[in-house]
XYZ file of C-alpha atoms in Angstrom:
150
model
C -47.334 31.672 65.722
C -44.963 30.989 62.837
C -45.404 32.942 59.636
C -44.263 29.886 57.644
C -47.063 27.767 59.124
C -49.659 30.427 58.355
C -48.506 30.686 54.731
C -48.428 26.887 54.305
C -51.989 26.495 55.613
C -53.220 29.450 53.599
C -51.709 27.855 50.496
C -53.540 24.561 51.159
C -56.852 26.415 51.382
C -56.225 28.383 48.189
C -54.833 25.314 46.354
C -58.176 23.595 46.979
C -60.018 26.381 45.125
C -57.594 26.295 42.221
C -57.692 22.513 41.882
C -61.480 22.259 42.000
C -61.847 25.038 39.427
C -59.412 23.228 37.110
C -61.391 19.992 37.492
C -58.324 18.349 39.029
C -60.098 15.694 41.093
C -56.888 13.688 41.527
C -55.282 16.841 42.910
C -58.212 17.341 45.299
C -57.863 13.719 46.421
C -54.151 14.248 47.087
C -54.752 17.513 48.940
C -57.431 15.894 51.150
C -55.826 12.428 51.336
C -55.393 12.598 55.126
C -58.689 14.382 55.791
C -62.238 13.619 56.729
C -64.564 15.517 54.372
C -68.101 16.410 55.411
C -70.929 18.683 54.380
C -72.324 20.323 57.512
C -72.113 18.873 61.008
C -72.910 15.301 60.037
C -70.583 12.340 59.711
C -67.828 12.496 57.093
C -68.854 11.563 53.555
C -65.274 10.528 52.731
C -61.933 9.827 54.352
C -58.746 8.902 52.520
C -57.479 9.590 49.006
C -59.602 7.054 47.097
C -62.815 7.854 48.976
C -62.308 11.603 48.499
C -61.642 11.173 44.757
C -64.806 9.083 44.414
C -66.877 11.591 46.423
C -65.812 14.448 44.148
C -66.192 12.336 40.997
C -69.784 11.494 41.986
C -70.537 15.060 43.112
C -68.957 17.603 40.762
C -70.094 17.958 37.164
C -67.119 18.188 34.821
C -67.978 19.888 31.521
C -66.559 19.395 28.006
C -63.567 21.646 28.735
C -62.535 19.356 31.616
C -63.549 21.814 34.347
C -66.698 22.453 36.387
C -66.775 25.967 34.877
C -66.592 27.487 38.363
C -64.593 30.112 40.204
C -64.264 29.478 43.957
C -63.574 32.670 45.904
C -62.232 32.139 49.430
C -62.409 35.133 51.795
C -62.496 36.124 55.474
C -59.763 33.611 56.224
C -58.791 33.190 59.866
C -56.121 30.654 60.841
C -55.156 29.642 64.385
C -51.997 27.557 64.757
C -50.706 25.616 67.758
C -47.066 25.190 66.753
C -46.219 23.056 69.776
C -49.042 20.578 69.130
C -48.604 20.683 65.344
C -52.297 21.417 64.808
C -54.298 24.271 63.358
C -57.863 25.386 62.738
C -59.102 27.696 60.010
C -62.374 29.203 58.988
C -63.247 31.009 55.803
C -66.149 32.037 53.622
C -66.502 30.774 50.066
C -68.517 31.955 47.102
C -68.796 29.868 43.943
C -69.437 31.569 40.609
C -70.401 29.549 37.572
C -71.077 30.392 33.967
C -71.353 28.385 30.765
C -73.292 28.393 27.518
C -76.991 28.898 28.275
C -76.205 29.571 31.929
C -75.085 33.141 32.547
C -72.421 33.887 35.120
C -73.947 33.774 38.597
C -73.337 32.840 42.206
C -74.462 29.228 42.632
C -73.560 28.723 46.299
C -71.972 30.536 49.236
C -70.983 29.208 52.617
C -68.207 28.477 55.066
C -65.260 26.145 55.397
C -64.261 24.863 58.834
C -60.908 23.162 58.502
C -58.509 21.340 60.783
C -54.857 20.718 59.919
C -52.055 18.559 61.261
C -48.340 18.914 60.733
C -46.839 15.671 59.436
C -43.081 16.012 59.822
C -42.521 19.510 58.504
C -45.534 19.516 56.158
C -49.012 20.808 56.964
C -51.914 18.642 55.773
C -55.706 18.884 55.887
C -57.082 16.732 58.719
C -60.720 17.732 58.211
C -62.744 19.883 55.837
C -66.334 20.717 56.740
C -68.337 22.556 54.118
C -71.371 24.525 55.267
C -73.744 25.639 52.503
C -75.389 28.829 53.752
C -76.903 30.181 50.503
C -77.761 27.779 47.715
C -78.642 28.887 44.199
C -78.914 26.856 41.003
C -76.448 23.979 41.475
C -77.893 21.941 38.592
C -74.831 22.549 36.410
C -72.293 22.237 39.220
C -73.318 19.151 41.224
C -74.726 15.808 40.152
C -78.186 14.912 41.533
C -77.850 13.261 44.937
C -74.480 14.861 45.674
C -74.076 16.061 49.270
C -75.583 19.548 49.458
C -77.363 19.313 46.103
């Protein structure tokens, strides 16, 4: 398994956390432009750049500072790459912290990512992101009502 492929996939996973915490929904849409995005085992809620951007716009509360006021921590990362096929799978845990005025810093949700990747030319891309919400706290300041998982 190539070290370069592992690092590229790891970077995609960590870029997601950074972009969502910055409130960069266009960046999330670009990162997941080739992917199906789903919460749990059900059908995808979005596929393609525009649909992903709209899903996150409708789901994530962006506060006055332009961010969701979150910190996504991604841990327990395990990546399996098939270099010959140009595919990969990854699994990881995530924990989301949130704090803002009148809402002290706390864990609002924890769960798992189950991701699939495809190599397009020499570039790795998300092919699928499944988000499993295992422990749900107060998401009222992070997700809009009716958002998947809210």
